[in-house]
Amino acid sequence: MIIDELDRLVEKLDLERKVRLLTGATVWSTHAEPDIGLRAMVTSDGPVGVRGEGWDERSPSLTLPSATALASTWDDDLVRLLGGLLAAEARRKGVHVLLAPTLNLHRSPLGGRHFECYSEDPLLTGRIGAAYIRGVQAGGVAATAKHYVANDSETERLTLDARVDEQTLRELYLAPFEAAVEAGVWAVMSAYNGVNGTTMSENPLLADPLKTAWGFDGVVVSDWGGVRSTGPAARAAQDLAMPGPQSPWGEALVAAVRAGDVPEAAIDDKVRRLLRLASRVGALDPGDLRDPSLSADGPAAFPDPAERGDHGPTPAERGGHAPAHSERGDHAPAHAERGDHAPARALLRRAVAAGTVLLRNENSLLPLNPSRLRRVAVLGPNAVTARIQGGGSAGVYPVSVVSPLDGIRDALSGTAEVVHSPGVHLDDRPTPLGTGNARNPLTGEPGVLVRLLDAAAVEIHAEHRLTGRILEPARIDSAAAVEIRALLSPEADGPWDLAVAGWGHVFLEADGRVLIDEEVERDTDDPATVHLSPPYRRARLTMAAGRDVELVSRRRLDPGSGIASVLAADPPWRDDEVELAAAVELARTCDAVVVVVGTTEEIESEGVDRTHLDLPGRQDELVRAVAAANPATVVIVNSGGPVALPWCEEVPAVLLSWFPGQEAGHGLADVLFGHAEPGGRLPTTWAGRALVSTVPADGTLAYAEGLDIGYRAWLRQPTPPAYWFGHGLGYTSWSYESLSVPPDAVPGEPFSVRVRLRNTGERAGREVVQVYLSRPETGVIRPARWLAGYATVDAGPGEVVDVTVDIPARAFQHWSAGHRTWRAEEGAFTVLAGRSVADLPLRGTALLGPEALRPELLGERSPILLKAP
């Protein structure tokens, strides 16, 4: 018999110490308990990088493409490798728990956090999310599946109540989280919102299905500030309240347990889970409590991670969920820990190309042949300052950024001249000062001087920073104000736009002249806005190029107002008509044109949903004018989610880059000039309008569309979207030749289909083979068609290949709310295979027969077989 060592550790703690462990010690870390060998665990936001314990540009992060870009790869192995890269980054920064991946669905393209989620499809989301989790956790770092559940929009996100019927909840929104648990995820984050009348930190869904039916044995951590009650949240399956040290638990929870309002057994279970997580990430070492004689059936319960080789959990700790690979070289590149970023950058560059979607390529304009180019124009506001990530808590400071302009210039160096014009100006947030235009007035170093002042305006701390966007200066209790000082070196004559941001009293002066002196009242409780996006106050000042101006901004640190401060400056802009005309004229003089258009942080960011899908400013006008001036025009769309493309039929080539991460320019240049194939396929439908709203009515958001979101909804529309789910072109062509389907299928067991296809082009290529199911004659509610499986294949010119696509048993099943179980109808299902949900040239039939009712085939979780009406 093996004595449960976790129980022994729990028994050593009194009630006060147990409850203390259940609230964070700080904003980002948990409490230590030295008496039982428990060290503090550090958490960090993701998913595109590992920021660490705070917001500090002096501690940059390798920055991956956005979640939408990763899902566009449809490449589980690549995503797993990227997860391993993140694990190495986490270890380098002393992080135990990565707060990613985000497994919410693209219910609506208007969702402001669309870029941070993978797909509109639950199967694709689940598979990509599982690959990410396995990669991270094989490196000994916990992944966190979030935000559980139905956190699919930002409007009133802290308080909205999502009303979702049980079948829809199970088949769509819970499905990716179930896949995460099957992948062995170590943490799950409960969402801010409520579901069907109960806020998620108190919701029974945390217990069932998460911990009971699915067998999740990890920690349920709250979203930051998501625990709002003592008794109800503690009686629920919520385990850890973040951040700390203040929360509704603490002394109030101790009192509730002693009053009999919360069972102490519930506290013990939460602590046990926390200790299990600590053992998995190497933060628990009970020392002499480990007695091998107590574990006669196996090794000690807490093996040193360094002794395991894979830096992951033992099979027993995983609950039997072994990762696909455990070699350190696959999952946890040591180079990232050493600070050698070259191999990591190569992987990130590969990921950019793999997620880039070629939407359109008339007359095979792409790839461009560098030997035929003498002059190339790179136009658009995002060409120089491309968005590599979305806004909000997922943001990181990248190690470096390669813009599309720089990437193209590098690729054509010595071959062609590359010229640039923005074409249009986007009226977005002001640009924080940086090392390129500002110096510390005290030292002369590029950057700014940040000072903390006490109530008497006396300096109590000073530090050199690299940006005027200071989200977290040093934390000193006596600080009453934050001051940012800088010498601005204007590169152009004229009226400059200056700005400061912060809550409370804000102040700005230039060379002693007061420009802003104002009170800014806080008008939101959303933490993303309070701590990351305080409002700006602006002023205009005429300056002369080359003449330094000393700027001084201050903001008062009021309780509850956050500590973020920003000092920003933007140069004079040319008139819009002049700017547009200059870009068009430049296009006329070039052999090819690349126009980079996209969204802004005001449009795609945590805390706010979009109201429409149009590109901001005059970008549509720019594209049309440039395409009319030069027929060799390529448009790169730099957005995290769908945008309207009213000009798509007027442009020969359109690439979708998503938010491509720090190697954006190099990866896009690889695609443009044919060094890499555009490997992406759409993980979400692209259209010019949304079919469902993200705006609650009286605090309630009704998921009245049921199972029909994304492509499922568009299949029922009279007109098609611009580009279907799964769409994406390569640089070769394919012929789908045959589909082999097993003669019968057994509910409760997976099966495979075989697809034969031929590369009919002149280049080697990669294809994503997609398999869908439909059930035209059905007695239950189903979508018209749904993704059942996918696989990738590589082939040379003229090569014929067979690819096997695995179909999970769940693909045939539906959730019966009346019986509260998964069931399957007997009879015929149509199997379709092809290149997208709307391009499926191959068709077959799968039969579910009564032989599946044999007792030996029915496990505890097998569905009940129903005959079709």
JSON list of N, CA and C in Angstrom, two decimals, residues 766-816:
[
{"chain": "A", "resi": 766, "resn": "ARG", "atom": "N", "xyz": [2.78, 21.46, -49.24]},
{"chain": "A", "resi": 766, "resn": "ARG", "atom": "CA", "xyz": [2.15, 20.88, -48.05]},
{"chain": "A", "resi": 766, "resn": "ARG", "atom": "C", "xyz": [0.66, 21.12, -48.16]},
{"chain": "A", "resi": 767, "resn": "GLU", "atom": "N", "xyz": [-0.12, 20.11, -47.83]},
{"chain": "A", "resi": 767, "resn": "GLU", "atom": "CA", "xyz": [-1.57, 20.23, -47.89]},
{"chain": "A", "resi": 767, "resn": "GLU", "atom": "C", "xyz": [-2.16, 19.82, -46.54]},
{"chain": "A", "resi": 768, "resn": "VAL", "atom": "N", "xyz": [-3.21, 20.53, -46.14]},
{"chain": "A", "resi": 768, "resn": "VAL", "atom": "CA", "xyz": [-3.97, 20.17, -44.94]},
{"chain": "A", "resi": 768, "resn": "VAL", "atom": "C", "xyz": [-5.24, 19.48, -45.42]},
{"chain": "A", "resi": 769, "resn": "VAL", "atom": "N", "xyz": [-5.31, 18.18, -45.20]},
{"chain": "A", "resi": 769, "resn": "VAL", "atom": "CA", "xyz": [-6.46, 17.38, -45.62]},
{"chain": "A", "resi": 769, "resn": "VAL", "atom": "C", "xyz": [-7.51, 17.44, -44.51]},
{"chain": "A", "resi": 770, "resn": "GLN", "atom": "N", "xyz": [-8.68, 17.92, -44.83]},
{"chain": "A", "resi": 770, "resn": "GLN", "atom": "CA", "xyz": [-9.74, 18.12, -43.84]},
{"chain": "A", "resi": 770, "resn": "GLN", "atom": "C", "xyz": [-10.89, 17.16, -44.11]},
{"chain": "A", "resi": 771, "resn": "VAL", "atom": "N", "xyz": [-11.41, 16.56, -43.04]},
{"chain": "A", "resi": 771, "resn": "VAL", "atom": "CA", "xyz": [-12.52, 15.62, -43.14]},
{"chain": "A", "resi": 771, "resn": "VAL", "atom": "C", "xyz": [-13.67, 16.13, -42.29]},
{"chain": "A", "resi": 772, "resn": "TYR", "atom": "N", "xyz": [-14.85, 16.17, -42.89]},
{"chain": "A", "resi": 772, "resn": "TYR", "atom": "CA", "xyz": [-16.06, 16.65, -42.24]},
{"chain": "A", "resi": 772, "resn": "TYR", "atom": "C", "xyz": [-17.11, 15.56, -42.25]},
{"chain": "A", "resi": 773, "resn": "LEU", "atom": "N", "xyz": [-18.05, 15.64, -41.33]},
{"chain": "A", "resi": 773, "resn": "LEU", "atom": "CA", "xyz": [-19.20, 14.75, -41.28]},
{"chain": "A", "resi": 773, "resn": "LEU", "atom": "C", "xyz": [-20.47, 15.55, -41.45]},
{"chain": "A", "resi": 774, "resn": "SER", "atom": "N", "xyz": [-21.48, 14.89, -41.96]},
{"chain": "A", "resi": 774, "resn": "SER", "atom": "CA", "xyz": [-22.83, 15.47, -41.96]},
{"chain": "A", "resi": 774, "resn": "SER", "atom": "C", "xyz": [-23.83, 14.34, -41.76]},
{"chain": "A", "resi": 775, "resn": "ARG", "atom": "N", "xyz": [-25.02, 14.68, -41.35]},
{"chain": "A", "resi": 775, "resn": "ARG", "atom": "CA", "xyz": [-26.07, 13.69, -41.09]},
{"chain": "A", "resi": 775, "resn": "ARG", "atom": "C", "xyz": [-27.39, 14.32, -41.52]},
{"chain": "A", "resi": 776, "resn": "PRO", "atom": "N", "xyz": [-27.67, 14.28, -42.82]},
{"chain": "A", "resi": 776, "resn": "PRO", "atom": "CA", "xyz": [-28.87, 14.96, -43.32]},
{"chain": "A", "resi": 776, "resn": "PRO", "atom": "C", "xyz": [-30.16, 14.45, -42.68]},
{"chain": "A", "resi": 777, "resn": "GLU", "atom": "N", "xyz": [-30.25, 13.15, -42.47]},
{"chain": "A", "resi": 777, "resn": "GLU", "atom": "CA", "xyz": [-31.44, 12.58, -41.84]},
{"chain": "A", "resi": 777, "resn": "GLU", "atom": "C", "xyz": [-31.12, 12.30, -40.38]},
{"chain": "A", "resi": 778, "resn": "THR", "atom": "N", "xyz": [-31.54, 13.17, -39.51]},
{"chain": "A", "resi": 778, "resn": "THR", "atom": "CA", "xyz": [-31.20, 13.02, -38.11]},
{"chain": "A", "resi": 778, "resn": "THR", "atom": "C", "xyz": [-32.39, 13.33, -37.23]},
{"chain": "A", "resi": 779, "resn": "GLY", "atom": "N", "xyz": [-32.40, 12.71, -36.09]},
{"chain": "A", "resi": 779, "resn": "GLY", "atom": "CA", "xyz": [-33.47, 12.96, -35.14]},
{"chain": "A", "resi": 779, "resn": "GLY", "atom": "C", "xyz": [-33.07, 13.90, -34.03]},
{"chain": "A", "resi": 780, "resn": "VAL", "atom": "N", "xyz": [-31.87, 14.47, -34.11]},
{"chain": "A", "resi": 780, "resn": "VAL", "atom": "CA", "xyz": [-31.40, 15.38, -33.06]},
{"chain": "A", "resi": 780, "resn": "VAL", "atom": "C", "xyz": [-30.91, 16.67, -33.70]},
{"chain": "A", "resi": 781, "resn": "ILE", "atom": "N", "xyz": [-30.66, 17.66, -32.87]},
{"chain": "A", "resi": 781, "resn": "ILE", "atom": "CA", "xyz": [-30.13, 18.94, -33.36]},
{"chain": "A", "resi": 781, "resn": "ILE", "atom": "C", "xyz": [-28.66, 18.75, -33.70]},
{"chain": "A", "resi": 782, "resn": "ARG", "atom": "N", "xyz": [-28.32, 19.08, -34.93]},
{"chain": "A", "resi": 782, "resn": "ARG", "atom": "CA", "xyz": [-26.93, 18.98, -35.40]},
{"chain": "A", "resi": 782, "resn": "ARG", "atom": "C", "xyz": [-26.63, 20.15, -36.31]},
{"chain": "A", "resi": 783, "resn": "PRO", "atom": "N", "xyz": [-25.35, 20.51, -36.45]},
{"chain": "A", "resi": 783, "resn": "PRO", "atom": "CA", "xyz": [-24.98, 21.46, -37.51]},
{"chain": "A", "resi": 783, "resn": "PRO", "atom": "C", "xyz": [-25.10, 20.79, -38.86]},
{"chain": "A", "resi": 784, "resn": "ALA", "atom": "N", "xyz": [-25.14, 21.58, -39.92]},
{"chain": "A", "resi": 784, "resn": "ALA", "atom": "CA", "xyz": [-25.24, 21.03, -41.27]},
{"chain": "A", "resi": 784, "resn": "ALA", "atom": "C", "xyz": [-24.00, 20.22, -41.62]},
{"chain": "A", "resi": 785, "resn": "ARG", "atom": "N", "xyz": [-22.85, 20.59, -41.07]},
{"chain": "A", "resi": 785, "resn": "ARG", "atom": "CA", "xyz": [-21.58, 19.93, -41.37]},
{"chain": "A", "resi": 785, "resn": "ARG", "atom": "C", "xyz": [-20.63, 20.30, -40.25]},
{"chain": "A", "resi": 786, "resn": "TRP", "atom": "N", "xyz": [-19.75, 19.38, -39.88]},
{"chain": "A", "resi": 786, "resn": "TRP", "atom": "CA", "xyz": [-18.81, 19.71, -38.80]},
{"chain": "A", "resi": 786, "resn": "TRP", "atom": "C", "xyz": [-17.47, 19.02, -39.02]},
{"chain": "A", "resi": 787, "resn": "LEU", "atom": "N", "xyz": [-16.40, 19.68, -38.59]},
{"chain": "A", "resi": 787, "resn": "LEU", "atom": "CA", "xyz": [-15.06, 19.14, -38.73]},
{"chain": "A", "resi": 787, "resn": "LEU", "atom": "C", "xyz": [-14.91, 17.91, -37.85]},
{"chain": "A", "resi": 788, "resn": "ALA", "atom": "N", "xyz": [-14.39, 16.81, -38.46]},
{"chain": "A", "resi": 788, "resn": "ALA", "atom": "CA", "xyz": [-14.23, 15.56, -37.73]},
{"chain": "A", "resi": 788, "resn": "ALA", "atom": "C", "xyz": [-12.77, 15.16, -37.57]},
{"chain": "A", "resi": 789, "resn": "GLY", "atom": "N", "xyz": [-11.88, 15.68, -38.40]},
{"chain": "A", "resi": 789, "resn": "GLY", "atom": "CA", "xyz": [-10.48, 15.32, -38.31]},
{"chain": "A", "resi": 789, "resn": "GLY", "atom": "C", "xyz": [-9.68, 16.03, -39.39]},
{"chain": "A", "resi": 790, "resn": "TYR", "atom": "N", "xyz": [-8.37, 16.05, -39.22]},
{"chain": "A", "resi": 790, "resn": "TYR", "atom": "CA", "xyz": [-7.50, 16.63, -40.24]},
{"chain": "A", "resi": 790, "resn": "TYR", "atom": "C", "xyz": [-6.11, 16.03, -40.10]},
{"chain": "A", "resi": 791, "resn": "ALA", "atom": "N", "xyz": [-5.34, 16.13, -41.18]},
{"chain": "A", "resi": 791, "resn": "ALA", "atom": "CA", "xyz": [-3.96, 15.67, -41.19]},
{"chain": "A", "resi": 791, "resn": "ALA", "atom": "C", "xyz": [-3.22, 16.45, -42.26]},
{"chain": "A", "resi": 792, "resn": "THR", "atom": "N", "xyz": [-1.91, 16.51, -42.15]},
{"chain": "A", "resi": 792, "resn": "THR", "atom": "CA", "xyz": [-1.11, 17.23, -43.14]},
{"chain": "A", "resi": 792, "resn": "THR", "atom": "C", "xyz": [-0.27, 16.24, -43.93]},
{"chain": "A", "resi": 793, "resn": "VAL", "atom": "N", "xyz": [0.09, 16.66, -45.14]},
{"chain": "A", "resi": 793, "resn": "VAL", "atom": "CA", "xyz": [0.87, 15.80, -46.02]},
{"chain": "A", "resi": 793, "resn": "VAL", "atom": "C", "xyz": [1.80, 16.67, -46.84]},
{"chain": "A", "resi": 794, "resn": "ASP", "atom": "N", "xyz": [3.01, 16.18, -47.10]},
{"chain": "A", "resi": 794, "resn": "ASP", "atom": "CA", "xyz": [3.98, 16.84, -47.97]},
{"chain": "A", "resi": 794, "resn": "ASP", "atom": "C", "xyz": [4.21, 15.96, -49.19]},
{"chain": "A", "resi": 795, "resn": "ALA", "atom": "N", "xyz": [4.33, 16.59, -50.34]},
{"chain": "A", "resi": 795, "resn": "ALA", "atom": "CA", "xyz": [4.54, 15.81, -51.56]},
{"chain": "A", "resi": 795, "resn": "ALA", "atom": "C", "xyz": [5.29, 16.65, -52.59]},
{"chain": "A", "resi": 796, "resn": "GLY", "atom": "N", "xyz": [6.10, 15.97, -53.40]},
{"chain": "A", "resi": 796, "resn": "GLY", "atom": "CA", "xyz": [6.81, 16.63, -54.48]},
{"chain": "A", "resi": 796, "resn": "GLY", "atom": "C", "xyz": [5.95, 16.74, -55.72]},
{"chain": "A", "resi": 797, "resn": "PRO", "atom": "N", "xyz": [6.41, 17.43, -56.74]},
{"chain": "A", "resi": 797, "resn": "PRO", "atom": "CA", "xyz": [5.64, 17.59, -57.98]},
{"chain": "A", "resi": 797, "resn": "PRO", "atom": "C", "xyz": [5.26, 16.24, -58.59]},
{"chain": "A", "resi": 798, "resn": "GLY", "atom": "N", "xyz": [3.99, 16.07, -58.89]},
{"chain": "A", "resi": 798, "resn": "GLY", "atom": "CA", "xyz": [3.50, 14.85, -59.50]},
{"chain": "A", "resi": 798, "resn": "GLY", "atom": "C", "xyz": [3.36, 13.67, -58.56]},
{"chain": "A", "resi": 799, "resn": "GLU", "atom": "N", "xyz": [3.74, 13.80, -57.32]},
{"chain": "A", "resi": 799, "resn": "GLU", "atom": "CA", "xyz": [3.73, 12.68, -56.38]},
{"chain": "A", "resi": 799, "resn": "GLU", "atom": "C", "xyz": [2.31, 12.38, -55.90]},
{"chain": "A", "resi": 800, "resn": "VAL", "atom": "N", "xyz": [1.99, 11.09, -55.79]},
{"chain": "A", "resi": 800, "resn": "VAL", "atom": "CA", "xyz": [0.72, 10.63, -55.25]},
{"chain": "A", "resi": 800, "resn": "VAL", "atom": "C", "xyz": [0.98, 10.14, -53.82]},
{"chain": "A", "resi": 801, "resn": "VAL", "atom": "N", "xyz": [0.16, 10.60, -52.90]},
{"chain": "A", "resi": 801, "resn": "VAL", "atom": "CA", "xyz": [0.36, 10.23, -51.50]},
{"chain": "A", "resi": 801, "resn": "VAL", "atom": "C", "xyz": [-0.98, 9.83, -50.88]},
{"chain": "A", "resi": 802, "resn": "ASP", "atom": "N", "xyz": [-0.90, 8.95, -49.91]},
{"chain": "A", "resi": 802, "resn": "ASP", "atom": "CA", "xyz": [-2.06, 8.57, -49.10]},
{"chain": "A", "resi": 802, "resn": "ASP", "atom": "C", "xyz": [-1.86, 9.17, -47.71]},
{"chain": "A", "resi": 803, "resn": "VAL", "atom": "N", "xyz": [-2.91, 9.75, -47.18]},
{"chain": "A", "resi": 803, "resn": "VAL", "atom": "CA", "xyz": [-2.86, 10.31, -45.84]},
{"chain": "A", "resi": 803, "resn": "VAL", "atom": "C", "xyz": [-3.98, 9.71, -45.01]},
{"chain": "A", "resi": 804, "resn": "THR", "atom": "N", "xyz": [-3.64, 9.33, -43.80]},
{"chain": "A", "resi": 804, "resn": "THR", "atom": "CA", "xyz": [-4.63, 8.77, -42.88]},
{"chain": "A", "resi": 804, "resn": "THR", "atom": "C", "xyz": [-5.13, 9.86, -41.95]},
{"chain": "A", "resi": 805, "resn": "VAL", "atom": "N", "xyz": [-6.43, 10.01, -41.87]},
{"chain": "A", "resi": 805, "resn": "VAL", "atom": "CA", "xyz": [-7.04, 11.01, -41.00]},
{"chain": "A", "resi": 805, "resn": "VAL", "atom": "C", "xyz": [-7.81, 10.28, -39.91]},
{"chain": "A", "resi": 806, "resn": "ASP", "atom": "N", "xyz": [-7.41, 10.49, -38.67]},
{"chain": "A", "resi": 806, "resn": "ASP", "atom": "CA", "xyz": [-8.07, 9.85, -37.54]},
{"chain": "A", "resi": 806, "resn": "ASP", "atom": "C", "xyz": [-9.33, 10.62, -37.16]},
{"chain": "A", "resi": 807, "resn": "ILE", "atom": "N", "xyz": [-10.41, 9.89, -36.98]},
{"chain": "A", "resi": 807, "resn": "ILE", "atom": "CA", "xyz": [-11.70, 10.47, -36.60]},
{"chain": "A", "resi": 807, "resn": "ILE", "atom": "C", "xyz": [-12.03, 10.02, -35.18]},
{"chain": "A", "resi": 808, "resn": "PRO", "atom": "N", "xyz": [-12.10, 10.94, -34.23]},
{"chain": "A", "resi": 808, "resn": "PRO", "atom": "CA", "xyz": [-12.42, 10.52, -32.85]},
{"chain": "A", "resi": 808, "resn": "PRO", "atom": "C", "xyz": [-13.86, 10.05, -32.74]},
{"chain": "A", "resi": 809, "resn": "ALA", "atom": "N", "xyz": [-14.11, 9.17, -31.78]},
{"chain": "A", "resi": 809, "resn": "ALA", "atom": "CA", "xyz": [-15.47, 8.66, -31.58]},
{"chain": "A", "resi": 809, "resn": "ALA", "atom": "C", "xyz": [-16.46, 9.78, -31.33]},
{"chain": "A", "resi": 810, "resn": "ARG", "atom": "N", "xyz": [-15.99, 10.83, -30.64]},
{"chain": "A", "resi": 810, "resn": "ARG", "atom": "CA", "xyz": [-16.88, 11.94, -30.30]},
{"chain": "A", "resi": 810, "resn": "ARG", "atom": "C", "xyz": [-17.47, 12.62, -31.55]},
{"chain": "A", "resi": 811, "resn": "ALA", "atom": "N", "xyz": [-16.80, 12.49, -32.68]},
{"chain": "A", "resi": 811, "resn": "ALA", "atom": "CA", "xyz": [-17.28, 13.16, -33.89]},
{"chain": "A", "resi": 811, "resn": "ALA", "atom": "C", "xyz": [-18.67, 12.69, -34.29]},
{"chain": "A", "resi": 812, "resn": "PHE", "atom": "N", "xyz": [-19.03, 11.44, -33.94]},
{"chain": "A", "resi": 812, "resn": "PHE", "atom": "CA", "xyz": [-20.34, 10.90, -34.30]},
{"chain": "A", "resi": 812, "resn": "PHE", "atom": "C", "xyz": [-21.39, 11.14, -33.20]},
{"chain": "A", "resi": 813, "resn": "GLN", "atom": "N", "xyz": [-20.98, 11.65, -32.07]},
{"chain": "A", "resi": 813, "resn": "GLN", "atom": "CA", "xyz": [-21.86, 11.67, -30.91]},
{"chain": "A", "resi": 813, "resn": "GLN", "atom": "C", "xyz": [-22.48, 13.05, -30.70]},
{"chain": "A", "resi": 814, "resn": "HIS", "atom": "N", "xyz": [-23.57, 13.05, -29.99]},
{"chain": "A", "resi": 814, "resn": "HIS", "atom": "CA", "xyz": [-24.21, 14.30, -29.56]},
{"chain": "A", "resi": 814, "resn": "HIS", "atom": "C", "xyz": [-24.51, 14.18, -28.07]},
{"chain": "A", "resi": 815, "resn": "TRP", "atom": "N", "xyz": [-24.62, 15.34, -27.44]},
{"chain": "A", "resi": 815, "resn": "TRP", "atom": "CA", "xyz": [-24.93, 15.34, -26.01]},
{"chain": "A", "resi": 815, "resn": "TRP", "atom": "C", "xyz": [-26.44, 15.35, -25.82]},
{"chain": "A", "resi": 816, "resn": "SER", "atom": "N", "xyz": [-26.93, 14.39, -25.07]},
{"chain": "A", "resi": 816, "resn": "SER", "atom": "CA", "xyz": [-28.36, 14.32, -24.76]},
{"chain": "A", "resi": 816, "resn": "SER", "atom": "C", "xyz": [-28.57, 14.93, -23.38]}
]
